[in-house]
Coordinates of C-alpha atoms and ligand atoms in Angstrom, one line a residue:
R1 CA -109.3 223.5 4.3
R2 CA -109.0 225.9 7.4
I3 CA -112.4 224.7 8.6
R4 CA -111.2 221.1 8.5
A5 CA -107.8 221.9 10.2
N6 CA -109.7 223.6 12.9
A7 CA -112.2 220.9 13.5
I8 CA -109.3 218.4 13.7
A9 CA -107.5 220.7 16.3
I10 CA -110.6 220.8 18.2
L11 CA -111.2 217.2 18.2
T12 CA -107.5 216.5 19.1
V13 CA -107.8 218.8 22.2
A14 CA -111.1 217.1 23.2
W15 CA -109.5 213.6 22.9
I16 CA -106.5 214.8 25.1
L17 CA -108.7 216.3 27.6
G18 CA -111.1 213.2 27.6
T19 CA -108.0 210.8 28.2
F20 CA -106.7 213.0 31.2
Y21 CA -110.3 213.0 32.6
Y22 CA -110.4 209.2 32.4
L23 CA -107.0 208.7 33.9
W24 CA -107.7 211.1 36.6
Q25 CA -111.1 209.3 37.6
D26 CA -109.2 206.1 37.5
S27 CA -106.6 207.1 40.0
K28 CA -108.5 209.5 42.2
P29 CA -108.4 208.5 45.8
H30 CA -111.6 207.1 46.8
T31 CA -111.8 208.4 50.5
S32 CA -114.5 210.5 52.1
P33 CA -113.8 212.4 55.4
A34 CA -117.1 210.9 56.7
A35 CA -115.9 207.4 56.2
A36 CA -112.6 207.9 57.7
A37 CA -113.9 209.5 60.6
A38 CA -116.1 206.4 61.3
A39 CA -113.1 204.2 61.1
Q40 CA -111.0 205.4 64.2
T41 CA -109.1 202.5 65.2
R42 CA -110.3 201.2 68.4
S43 CA -107.7 199.9 71.2
R44 CA -108.8 197.1 73.0
S45 CA -107.1 195.0 75.6
H46 CA -105.3 191.6 75.1
G47 CA -104.7 191.7 71.4
Q48 CA -108.3 192.2 70.4
K49 CA -108.8 193.3 66.8
A50 CA -109.9 196.6 65.7
A51 CA -111.6 197.6 62.7
P52 CA -109.4 198.1 59.7
G53 CA -108.4 201.8 59.6
R54 CA -108.8 204.0 56.6
L55 CA -112.2 203.4 55.0
E56 CA -112.8 204.4 51.6
I57 CA -116.1 205.1 49.5
H58 CA -115.8 204.2 45.7
R59 CA -116.9 206.9 43.3
D60 CA -119.6 204.6 41.8
D61 CA -122.0 203.8 44.3
R62 CA -123.0 200.3 43.0
T63 CA -125.4 199.1 45.5
I64 CA -126.6 195.7 45.2
P65 CA -130.3 195.9 44.5
L66 CA -132.3 194.5 47.2
I67 CA -133.5 191.3 46.4
T68 CA -137.1 190.9 47.5
L69 CA -137.7 187.3 47.1
T70 CA -141.0 186.1 45.9
F71 CA -143.0 183.7 48.2
Q72 CA -141.9 180.7 45.9
Q73 CA -138.1 181.9 46.0
E74 CA -138.4 182.3 49.7
V75 CA -139.7 178.9 50.1
H76 CA -137.0 177.5 47.7
L77 CA -134.2 179.3 49.7
L78 CA -135.4 178.8 53.3
G79 CA -137.5 175.9 53.0
G80 CA -140.1 175.4 56.0
F81 CA -138.2 177.8 58.0
D82 CA -140.5 180.7 59.7
E83 CA -138.2 183.6 59.7
K84 CA -140.8 185.8 61.4
A85 CA -141.2 183.5 64.2
Y86 CA -137.6 182.9 64.7
L87 CA -136.8 186.6 65.0
A88 CA -139.9 187.5 67.2
G89 CA -139.0 184.6 69.6
K90 CA -136.0 186.9 70.9
Q91 CA -136.7 190.7 70.9
L92 CA -135.2 193.4 72.9
K93 CA -137.4 194.7 75.9
P94 CA -138.3 198.2 76.0
G95 CA -135.8 200.0 78.2
D96 CA -133.1 197.3 77.6
D97 CA -129.6 198.5 76.8
P98 CA -129.3 197.6 73.2
Y99 CA -125.3 197.2 73.4
R100 CA -125.6 195.0 76.7
E101 CA -125.7 191.4 75.5
H102 CA -123.8 191.7 72.2
A103 CA -121.5 194.6 72.4
F104 CA -123.5 196.1 69.2
N105 CA -126.6 197.9 68.6
L106 CA -129.3 195.0 68.9
Q107 CA -132.0 197.4 68.2
E108 CA -130.6 198.5 64.8
S109 CA -129.7 194.9 63.7
D110 CA -133.2 193.6 64.5
R111 CA -134.7 196.7 62.8
L112 CA -132.8 195.9 59.5
G113 CA -134.4 192.6 58.7
S114 CA -132.6 189.6 57.3
E115 CA -131.9 190.9 53.9
R116 CA -130.9 194.3 52.6
A117 CA -129.1 196.0 49.7
I118 CA -125.4 196.8 50.4
R119 CA -122.7 198.6 48.2
D120 CA -120.7 196.5 45.9
T121 CA -117.4 197.6 47.5
R122 CA -115.1 196.0 45.2
H123 CA -112.7 197.7 42.8
Y124 CA -114.7 198.2 39.4
R125 CA -112.3 196.1 37.5
C126 CA -113.3 193.1 39.7
A127 CA -116.7 192.8 38.0
S128 CA -115.2 192.0 34.7
L129 CA -113.1 189.0 35.9
N130 CA -114.0 185.5 35.1
Y131 CA -113.9 182.4 37.0
D132 CA -113.8 178.6 36.1
T133 CA -117.4 177.1 35.5
D134 CA -116.5 174.3 37.4
L135 CA -115.3 175.4 40.7
P136 CA -115.5 173.0 43.6
S137 CA -118.2 173.5 46.2
T138 CA -117.4 174.3 50.0
S139 CA -118.5 173.6 53.3
I140 CA -119.4 176.9 55.1
I141 CA -118.4 176.7 59.0
I142 CA -119.8 179.2 61.3
T143 CA -119.2 178.7 65.2
F144 CA -121.1 180.9 67.7
H145 CA -121.6 181.4 71.3
N146 CA -124.8 183.5 72.1
E147 CA -124.9 185.4 68.9
A148 CA -128.0 187.5 68.1
R149 CA -130.7 185.8 66.1
S150 CA -130.9 188.8 63.6
T151 CA -126.9 188.8 62.8
L152 CA -126.8 185.2 62.6
L153 CA -129.8 184.8 60.2
R154 CA -128.3 187.7 58.1
T155 CA -125.0 185.8 57.9
I156 CA -126.5 182.7 56.5
K157 CA -129.0 184.5 54.1
S158 CA -126.4 186.6 52.7
V159 CA -124.4 183.4 52.0
L160 CA -127.4 181.8 50.3
M161 CA -128.4 184.6 48.4
R162 CA -125.0 186.1 47.2
S163 CA -123.2 182.8 46.1
P164 CA -123.8 180.5 43.3
P165 CA -126.2 177.8 44.7
S166 CA -123.7 175.1 43.3
L167 CA -120.8 176.2 45.4
I168 CA -122.6 175.8 48.7
Q169 CA -122.4 172.3 49.7
E170 CA -123.6 173.1 53.1
I171 CA -123.5 175.4 56.0
I172 CA -122.5 173.9 59.3
L173 CA -123.5 175.8 62.3
I174 CA -121.7 175.0 65.6
D175 CA -123.6 176.2 68.6
D176 CA -120.8 176.5 71.2
F177 CA -123.1 175.9 74.1
S178 CA -125.2 179.0 73.8
S179 CA -127.9 179.7 76.6
D180 CA -130.7 178.8 74.0
P181 CA -130.5 175.7 72.1
E182 CA -133.2 176.8 69.8
D183 CA -131.1 179.7 68.2
C184 CA -129.2 177.1 66.3
Q185 CA -131.7 174.1 66.1
L186 CA -134.5 176.2 64.5
L187 CA -132.1 177.3 61.7
S188 CA -131.5 173.7 60.7
Q189 CA -135.0 173.9 59.0
I190 CA -133.3 175.8 56.2
P191 CA -132.0 173.8 53.5
K192 CA -128.2 173.0 53.6
V193 CA -128.0 174.2 57.0
H194 CA -126.9 171.8 59.7
C195 CA -126.6 172.6 63.5
L196 CA -124.1 171.0 65.7
R197 CA -124.3 171.9 69.5
N198 CA -121.4 171.4 72.0
G199 CA -122.3 169.8 75.3
R200 CA -120.0 172.3 77.0
R201 CA -118.3 175.6 76.1
E202 CA -115.3 174.9 74.0
G203 CA -114.3 178.1 72.4
L204 CA -113.9 178.9 68.7
I205 CA -111.0 176.9 68.1
R206 CA -112.2 173.4 68.9
S207 CA -115.7 174.4 67.7
R208 CA -114.2 175.0 64.2
V209 CA -112.3 171.7 64.3
R210 CA -115.5 169.9 65.2
G211 CA -117.1 171.5 62.2
A212 CA -114.2 170.9 59.7
N213 CA -114.4 167.2 60.8
T214 CA -118.1 166.9 59.6
A215 CA -117.5 168.9 56.6
T216 CA -118.3 166.9 53.3
A217 CA -116.8 169.3 50.7
S218 CA -113.2 169.4 49.6
I219 CA -113.0 173.2 50.6
L220 CA -113.6 174.8 54.0
T221 CA -114.9 178.3 54.4
F222 CA -114.8 179.9 57.7
L223 CA -117.2 182.9 58.8
D224 CA -117.8 184.8 62.0
S225 CA -121.5 184.7 63.3
H226 CA -122.1 188.5 62.5
C227 CA -121.1 188.8 58.7
E228 CA -122.6 190.0 55.4
V229 CA -121.0 188.6 52.5
N230 CA -120.8 190.8 49.4
T231 CA -121.2 190.4 45.5
D232 CA -119.2 187.4 44.0
W233 CA -117.3 187.0 47.3
L234 CA -116.9 183.2 47.1
Q235 CA -115.6 182.6 43.5
P236 CA -112.2 184.5 43.8
M237 CA -111.3 182.6 46.8
I238 CA -112.3 179.1 45.5
Q239 CA -110.5 179.8 42.4
R240 CA -107.2 180.6 44.1
V241 CA -107.4 177.5 46.5
K242 CA -108.5 175.3 43.3
E243 CA -105.4 176.6 41.3
D244 CA -102.9 175.9 44.4
H245 CA -104.3 173.9 47.3
T246 CA -101.6 175.3 49.7
R247 CA -103.0 178.8 49.4
V248 CA -105.0 180.0 52.2
V249 CA -107.0 183.0 51.3
S250 CA -109.2 185.7 52.9
P251 CA -111.2 188.5 51.6
I252 CA -110.9 192.2 52.4
I253 CA -113.0 192.4 55.4
D254 CA -115.5 195.5 55.2
V255 CA -116.9 197.1 58.3
I256 CA -120.4 196.8 59.6
S257 CA -120.8 199.7 62.1
L258 CA -121.7 198.3 65.5
D259 CA -123.8 201.3 66.1
N260 CA -126.0 201.8 63.0
F261 CA -125.1 198.9 61.0
A262 CA -124.0 200.9 58.0
Y263 CA -122.0 198.8 55.6
L264 CA -118.6 200.6 55.0
A265 CA -115.7 199.7 52.5
A266 CA -112.6 199.1 54.1
S267 CA -109.1 200.1 52.4
A268 CA -107.9 197.8 49.9
D269 CA -104.2 198.6 50.8
L270 CA -104.0 196.8 54.0
R271 CA -102.5 193.5 55.1
G272 CA -102.4 191.6 58.5
G273 CA -99.3 192.4 60.8
F274 CA -98.6 192.2 64.4
D275 CA -96.3 193.4 67.3
W276 CA -94.0 191.3 69.4
S277 CA -96.7 191.1 72.2
L278 CA -98.7 189.1 69.4
H279 CA -101.3 191.8 69.1
F280 CA -102.9 191.6 65.5
K281 CA -103.0 194.9 63.6
W282 CA -103.8 196.0 60.1
E283 CA -101.1 197.7 58.4
Q284 CA -100.2 199.3 55.1
I285 CA -98.7 197.3 52.3
P286 CA -95.0 198.0 52.3
I287 CA -94.5 200.8 49.7
E288 CA -92.2 198.6 47.3
Q289 CA -95.1 196.2 47.0
K290 CA -97.7 198.9 46.6
M291 CA -95.7 200.5 43.7
A292 CA -95.3 197.2 42.0
R293 CA -99.0 196.4 42.1
S294 CA -100.2 197.5 38.7
D295 CA -103.3 195.5 38.9
P296 CA -105.6 196.2 41.8
T297 CA -107.4 192.8 41.4
Q298 CA -104.1 190.9 42.3
P299 CA -103.9 189.0 45.5
I300 CA -102.0 190.7 48.4
R301 CA -99.6 188.4 50.3
T302 CA -100.1 189.0 54.1
P303 CA -98.0 187.6 57.1
V304 CA -100.9 186.9 59.0
I305 CA -104.7 186.7 58.7
A306 CA -107.2 188.4 61.0
G307 CA -108.5 184.9 61.6
G308 CA -112.2 184.6 61.3
I309 CA -112.9 184.6 57.5
F310 CA -110.7 182.3 55.2
V311 CA -111.0 179.6 52.6
M312 CA -108.7 176.8 53.0
D313 CA -108.5 173.2 51.2
K314 CA -109.9 170.6 53.6
S315 CA -107.1 168.1 53.0
W316 CA -104.4 170.8 53.4
F317 CA -106.2 171.8 56.7
N318 CA -105.9 168.3 58.0
H319 CA -102.3 167.8 56.5
L320 CA -101.1 170.8 58.3
G321 CA -102.6 169.7 61.7
Q322 CA -105.8 171.7 61.7
Y323 CA -105.6 174.0 64.8
D324 CA -104.0 173.7 68.2
T325 CA -107.0 172.2 70.0
H326 CA -105.3 173.1 73.3
M327 CA -106.0 176.7 72.7
D328 CA -109.2 177.9 74.6
I329 CA -112.1 180.4 73.8
W330 CA -110.8 183.1 71.7
G331 CA -107.4 184.6 70.4
G332 CA -103.9 183.5 69.1
E333 CA -105.1 180.7 66.7
N334 CA -104.7 183.1 63.9
F335 CA -101.0 183.6 64.5
E336 CA -100.4 179.7 65.0
L337 CA -102.3 179.0 61.7
S338 CA -100.5 181.8 60.0
F339 CA -97.0 180.8 61.1
R340 CA -97.7 177.3 60.3
V341 CA -98.9 177.8 56.8
W342 CA -96.2 179.9 55.8
M343 CA -93.3 177.9 57.6
C344 CA -94.6 174.6 56.4
G345 CA -95.0 175.2 52.6
G346 CA -98.2 177.3 52.2
S347 CA -99.1 181.0 51.7
L348 CA -101.4 183.6 52.9
E349 CA -103.3 186.1 50.9
I350 CA -105.9 188.6 50.9
L351 CA -108.1 188.8 47.6
P352 CA -109.4 192.4 47.1
C353 CA -112.1 191.0 44.7
S354 CA -113.8 189.3 47.5
R355 CA -115.4 191.4 50.3
V356 CA -117.2 190.2 53.3
G357 CA -118.5 192.5 56.0
H358 CA -118.0 192.0 59.8
V359 CA -119.2 193.7 62.8
F360 CA -116.1 194.7 64.7
R361 CA -116.7 195.1 68.3
K362 CA -114.8 196.9 71.2
R363 CA -115.1 194.3 73.9
H364 CA -116.0 190.6 74.2
P365 CA -119.7 190.2 74.8
Y366 CA -119.1 186.7 76.4
D367 CA -117.3 185.4 79.5
F368 CA -113.9 183.6 79.5
P369 CA -114.1 180.9 82.1
E370 CA -110.4 181.3 82.9
G371 CA -110.3 185.0 82.5
N372 CA -109.6 187.1 79.3
A373 CA -105.9 187.9 79.9
L374 CA -104.9 184.3 81.0
T375 CA -106.7 182.8 78.1
Y376 CA -104.9 185.1 75.7
I377 CA -101.6 184.5 77.2
K378 CA -102.0 180.8 77.2
N379 CA -102.9 180.7 73.5
T380 CA -100.2 183.1 72.4
R381 CA -97.6 181.4 74.5
R382 CA -98.4 178.2 72.9
A383 CA -97.9 179.9 69.4
A384 CA -94.7 181.4 70.5
E385 CA -93.2 178.3 72.1
V386 CA -94.1 176.2 69.2
W387 CA -93.3 178.5 66.4
M388 CA -91.2 181.4 67.1
D389 CA -87.9 179.6 68.0
E390 CA -85.2 182.2 69.5
Y391 CA -87.6 185.2 68.6
K392 CA -89.9 184.2 71.4
Q393 CA -87.6 186.2 73.6
Y394 CA -89.1 189.2 72.1
Y395 CA -92.5 188.1 72.8
Y396 CA -91.6 187.6 76.5
S397 CA -90.1 191.2 76.8
A398 CA -93.1 192.8 75.1
R399 CA -95.5 190.7 77.4
P400 CA -93.4 190.0 80.7
S401 CA -96.6 188.8 82.4
A402 CA -96.7 185.7 80.2
Q403 CA -93.6 184.4 81.9
G404 CA -94.4 181.7 84.2
K405 CA -98.1 181.4 83.2
A406 CA -99.4 177.8 82.3
F407 CA -99.7 176.8 78.8
G408 CA -100.0 173.0 78.9
S409 CA -98.0 170.6 76.9
I410 CA -96.9 171.4 73.4
T411 CA -95.2 168.1 72.6
D412 CA -97.7 167.1 70.0
R413 CA -97.4 170.4 68.1
L414 CA -93.6 170.2 68.3
T415 CA -93.8 166.6 66.9
L416 CA -96.1 168.0 64.1
R417 CA -93.6 170.7 63.3
R418 CA -90.9 168.1 63.0
K419 CA -93.0 165.7 61.0
L420 CA -93.9 168.5 58.5
N421 CA -90.4 169.4 58.3
C422 CA -91.2 173.3 58.8
K423 CA -89.0 176.1 58.2
P424 CA -87.5 178.1 61.0
F425 CA -89.0 181.2 62.3
R426 CA -85.8 183.1 61.1
W427 CA -86.9 182.0 57.6
Y428 CA -90.5 183.6 58.2
M429 CA -88.9 186.7 59.5
E430 CA -86.5 187.1 56.5
N431 CA -88.9 186.0 53.8
V432 CA -92.5 186.8 54.9
Y433 CA -92.2 189.7 57.4
P434 CA -88.8 191.5 57.0
E435 CA -90.7 194.7 57.9
L436 CA -91.2 193.6 61.5
R437 CA -88.3 195.0 63.4
V438 CA -86.4 193.1 66.0
P439 CA -86.0 195.3 69.0
E440 CA -82.6 196.9 69.5
Q441 CA -80.9 195.0 72.2
E442 CA -79.2 197.0 74.9
A443 CA -75.7 197.1 73.9
V444 CA -73.7 195.8 77.0
S445 CA -69.9 195.9 76.7
S446 CA -68.3 192.9 77.9
V447 CA -64.7 191.4 77.9
L448 CA -64.3 187.9 76.8
K449 CA -61.9 186.2 79.2
Q450 CA -59.9 183.1 79.0
G451 CA -58.1 182.7 82.2
G452 CA -56.2 186.0 82.8
S453 CA -56.3 186.8 78.9
C454 CA -58.9 188.7 77.0
L455 CA -60.1 188.5 73.4
E456 CA -58.4 191.7 71.6
T457 CA -58.3 193.4 68.3
H458 CA -55.4 194.9 66.3
T459 CA -57.4 196.7 63.8
Y460 CA -58.4 193.8 61.5
D461 CA -56.7 191.1 63.3
V462 CA -57.8 189.5 66.4
G463 CA -55.8 187.9 69.1
Y464 CA -55.8 187.6 73.0
N465 CA -53.7 189.4 75.6
I466 CA -53.5 190.1 79.3
C467 CA -56.9 191.5 80.3
A468 CA -56.6 195.2 80.8
G469 CA -58.1 195.0 84.2
S470 CA -61.5 196.4 85.4
N471 CA -60.2 199.3 87.1
H472 CA -59.1 200.7 83.8
M473 CA -62.1 199.7 81.8
N474 CA -63.7 202.9 81.9
S475 CA -60.6 205.1 81.3
N476 CA -59.8 206.6 78.1
L477 CA -56.2 206.5 79.2
C478 CA -56.4 202.7 79.1
P479 CA -54.9 201.7 75.7
L480 CA -56.2 198.2 75.6
C481 CA -59.5 198.7 76.9
A482 CA -61.3 199.7 73.6
S483 CA -59.7 196.8 71.9
Q484 CA -61.0 194.3 74.4
R485 CA -64.5 195.6 74.8
W486 CA -67.1 193.6 72.8
E487 CA -70.9 193.8 72.3
L488 CA -72.6 190.5 72.1
I489 CA -75.7 191.0 69.9
E490 CA -76.7 187.8 68.8
P491 CA -75.5 186.6 66.2
L492 CA -72.9 189.3 66.0
I493 CA -69.7 189.7 68.4
R494 CA -69.1 193.3 67.6
Q495 CA -66.5 196.2 68.2
Q496 CA -68.0 199.3 66.9
D497 CA -68.4 198.7 63.1
L498 CA -66.5 195.7 63.0
C499 CA -67.3 192.1 63.6
L500 CA -65.8 188.8 64.3
A501 CA -66.0 186.7 61.4
I502 CA -64.2 183.4 60.0
S503 CA -62.1 183.2 57.1
A504 CA -63.3 180.1 55.9
F505 CA -65.7 177.2 57.1
T506 CA -63.2 174.6 57.8
S507 CA -61.5 173.7 61.0
G508 CA -58.4 175.5 61.5
S509 CA -59.4 178.7 59.5
K510 CA -58.3 182.1 60.9
V511 CA -60.5 184.5 62.6
K512 CA -60.5 188.2 61.7
M513 CA -62.7 191.4 62.0
E514 CA -64.6 192.8 59.1
P515 CA -67.5 195.3 58.6
C516 CA -70.7 194.0 60.4
N517 CA -73.3 192.5 58.4
A518 CA -76.0 190.6 60.5
K519 CA -76.9 188.6 57.2
E520 CA -73.4 187.5 56.5
P521 CA -72.8 183.7 57.6
R522 CA -69.4 184.1 58.4
Q523 CA -70.2 186.6 61.3
K524 CA -72.8 184.4 63.0
W525 CA -72.0 183.1 66.5
K526 CA -73.9 181.9 69.4
P527 CA -72.9 181.0 73.0
K528 CA -72.4 177.2 73.7
G529 CA -71.7 176.5 77.2
T530 CA -68.6 178.6 78.0
A531 CA -67.6 178.4 74.4
L532 CA -68.6 180.7 71.2
Q533 CA -69.7 178.5 68.3
H534 CA -69.8 179.7 65.0
M535 CA -73.5 179.1 63.9
V536 CA -72.9 177.7 60.2
S537 CA -69.7 175.8 60.6
G538 CA -70.6 174.4 64.0
L539 CA -66.9 175.0 65.0
C540 CA -65.8 176.8 68.2
L541 CA -63.6 179.9 68.7
D542 CA -60.2 178.7 69.8
S543 CA -57.2 180.7 70.9
N544 CA -54.7 178.0 69.9
A545 CA -52.8 178.8 73.0
P546 CA -50.0 179.2 73.4
T547 CA -49.0 179.6 69.8
G548 CA -51.8 181.4 68.4
P549 CA -53.4 182.5 65.9
L550 CA -57.0 182.7 66.7
V551 CA -58.9 180.0 64.8
I552 CA -62.0 177.9 64.8
T553 CA -61.8 174.2 65.9
Q554 CA -64.0 171.1 66.6
C555 CA -66.1 172.2 69.8
R556 CA -64.9 170.4 72.8
P557 CA -66.7 171.0 75.9
Q558 CA -64.8 172.4 78.9
M559 CA -61.6 172.9 76.7
A560 CA -59.5 175.7 78.2
S561 CA -58.6 177.1 74.7
Q562 CA -62.2 177.4 73.6
T563 CA -63.4 179.0 76.9
W564 CA -64.5 182.8 76.5
E565 CA -66.5 183.8 79.5
P566 CA -68.2 187.2 79.0
Q567 CA -67.7 189.6 81.8
V568 CA -69.8 192.7 81.8
I569 CA -68.1 196.1 82.0
T570 CA -69.9 198.4 84.2
Ligands
UD2_601 C1 -111.0 187.9 65.4 C2 -111.8 187.2 64.3 C3 -112.1 185.8 65.0 C4 -110.9 185.1 65.6 C5 -110.4 185.9 66.5 C6 -109.2 185.4 67.3 C7 -112.3 188.1 62.1 C8 -113.2 188.8 61.6 N1 -112.7 187.6 63.4 O1 -111.8 188.3 66.4 O2 -112.6 184.8 64.1 O3 -110.0 184.6 64.8 O4 -110.1 187.2 66.0 O5 -109.4 184.3 68.0 O6 -111.1 188.0 61.8 N2 -117.0 182.1 69.5 C9 -117.3 180.8 69.8 N3 -117.1 180.4 71.2 C10 -116.5 181.1 72.0 C11 -116.0 182.6 71.6 C12 -116.4 182.9 70.4 O7 -118.1 180.2 69.2 O8 -116.0 180.7 73.2 C13 -117.3 182.7 68.1 C14 -118.2 183.9 68.0 O9 -119.7 183.9 68.3 C15 -117.7 184.5 66.5 C16 -116.3 183.8 66.6 O10 -116.2 182.8 67.5 O11 -118.6 184.0 65.8 C17 -115.3 184.7 66.8 O12 -115.4 185.5 67.9 P1 -115.5 187.1 67.9 O13 -116.5 187.7 66.9 O14 -115.7 187.5 69.3 O15 -113.9 187.5 67.3 P2 -113.3 188.8 66.8 O16 -114.0 189.1 65.7 O17 -113.2 190.0 67.8
MN602 MN1 -116.2 188.6 65.0

C-alpha cells in the first residue's frame, strides 16, 4: 500500500510540475536581445514611418519550408514569364553603392532570389483557427515608382505562393511612371497579374484609386511593392471583412531588414498612433486593453493604420469616398482614411494572425516634384482641415510651418463629410483615441468685462461688480482681484478648481460655480462674437442688468447685457 501511495505522490508532483512548465512556456516573453537591437526606431523627417519598435522571436522557430517549385508548378504559377531574364535585365554594376537607388541593400535583395523560406511569426494559436471555406476573392493592388525588380517580384510571388489561389482574383500593378516601363510590363506575363502605367507621376494616392477603379473583386487588398506575405496572411483579413464590411483591417507588419533582408517578427502589442504634428508612430496597446486581452488571436483596435497594407470592402471604399485624390506623392493619406473610417461609421483593426513583412527605409529613394516637406504639409493640412474640427489648432501649433502653405480646395471633401453624416473629431478623441493628450493650454488670466463691470464670484455664486482695476490686479491686497480673475480654457471658464456652469438647459436658468469637469455638458462654453455661448443649450451668458442674477438667455448679437470682453491681466 505504501508503494502505491508513494507512486501516486510522485505522479501528482510530476503532474503539478508539468502544468507549471506548460504555463511558464505559454507566458514567457518571446524577446531576444539580438532582435531588439535590430529594431532601433529610426527617426525620419516629415512624419516618415519607422519600423515597429520591439521585435520578438517566438520560441518555436516554425520556418515555412522553402517551396521549391517543380518545373510544371513553376509554369502553372508564372505562365510564360522568364524570371531569370527579368532579374538579369537589371543588375547592380560592380562598384555601385547598393543603397543608392532604393535606400536598401539591393545586392542582398538580388542575391536572395525570388522565393525563400521565412519564419511563421504568428502566435502558435493562430495555426489552429478555422476560416470559412467560401471566402470571397480579392484584387491585390500594388502601386510602385522605380521599385527594384527583385523586391517587386518577391512581393508578387509570395502572394501567389502563400495565398489560397481561389482567393486571388487578380494582382493589379500600377506603375507610377517608373523610368523603365518594362519593370511592370514584363510581369503581366504572369497569370492573374495586370499592369497599368501612369502617363505621368501621380503619387501613391491617385495610383491606388486608379487600381481600385479597375479591380473586379468585391474586396480590395493594398500592398507596398517591397513586401513578403507570410503563412495564411489573407484568410483572417478577408474573414473579418466578410463578417462586417465596415471593418478595415491590416496585418501585423513584420520587418524585413534593409541591410541583410532578414525577416524579423514585430511585436504583437502595438497599434498605430500619432502626435499632433501628424507624425505616425507605433505605440503600445493601452494597459487596460492589454490586460483585457485573454486571447492573443483577437483583433486589436487601432486609431490609425500605417497606410500601406490593408484590406477593405470595395463598395465600402467607394461609399466612403476612396481617397482624397488632391493629395500628392506620399504621406498623410493614412490619417485621412483612418479618421474618415472611424468618424463615418466603420472601424480599423490589426489582426495578429495575419503577418506581412515590409522593408522599412530611412529615407525616400524617390524625388518629390514639389519637395518632400511641402508635399507632406499639403497632404496633412488637407486631412486636418477636413476632419479635425477645432482640434486642428493643435496640429498648427505642433507644425507652425504649415500655416499659410497652399493646400488647394477642400470643398468636395467637406461635402463628402456632410453627405456621409460623419461624427465630429471630438467623438473620435473621446471614443477612439482618448490616450492622445490635448496639449496644456497656457493658462492666461483675464477679466470678463461688461462696460465698467466685471464677472465676479462669491464662492459658489456668480455675479458682476465694478472692475477692481488693472493697477490692483496683481496685488494680494486687492480683495476683488482673485474673484474677478478667469482662465478661459475652452470649453471651460475657470477660477482655480471651480468652473462656470448652468443650472438647467432652459432660458432664464441661473449660472453658478461648481468643481471643474471638462466632460460636464453644463460647463461647456465658447466665445460667440463678444458674447459667451453655452455650447449645449446654445444660450448666452446674460448679466440680466440691472436686476441680476446672472442667467442664460437667447443669444442676441451686440446685446449689452450679453457682452463679456476678455481682457488679459498681465
Ligand atoms: C508608409 C506606408 C505607405 C504609405 C505611406 C504614407 C506601410 C508599410 N507603408 O510608408 O504605403 O501609406 O506610409 O503615405 O504602411 N509610391 C508610388 N508613387 C510615388 C511614391 C511611392 O507608387 O510617387 C509607392 C512606392 O513604390 C511604395 C508605396 O507607394 O510601393 C509606398 O511608398 P513607400 O514604401 O516609400 O512608403 P513607406 O513604406 O515609407
Ligand atoms: Mn514601403
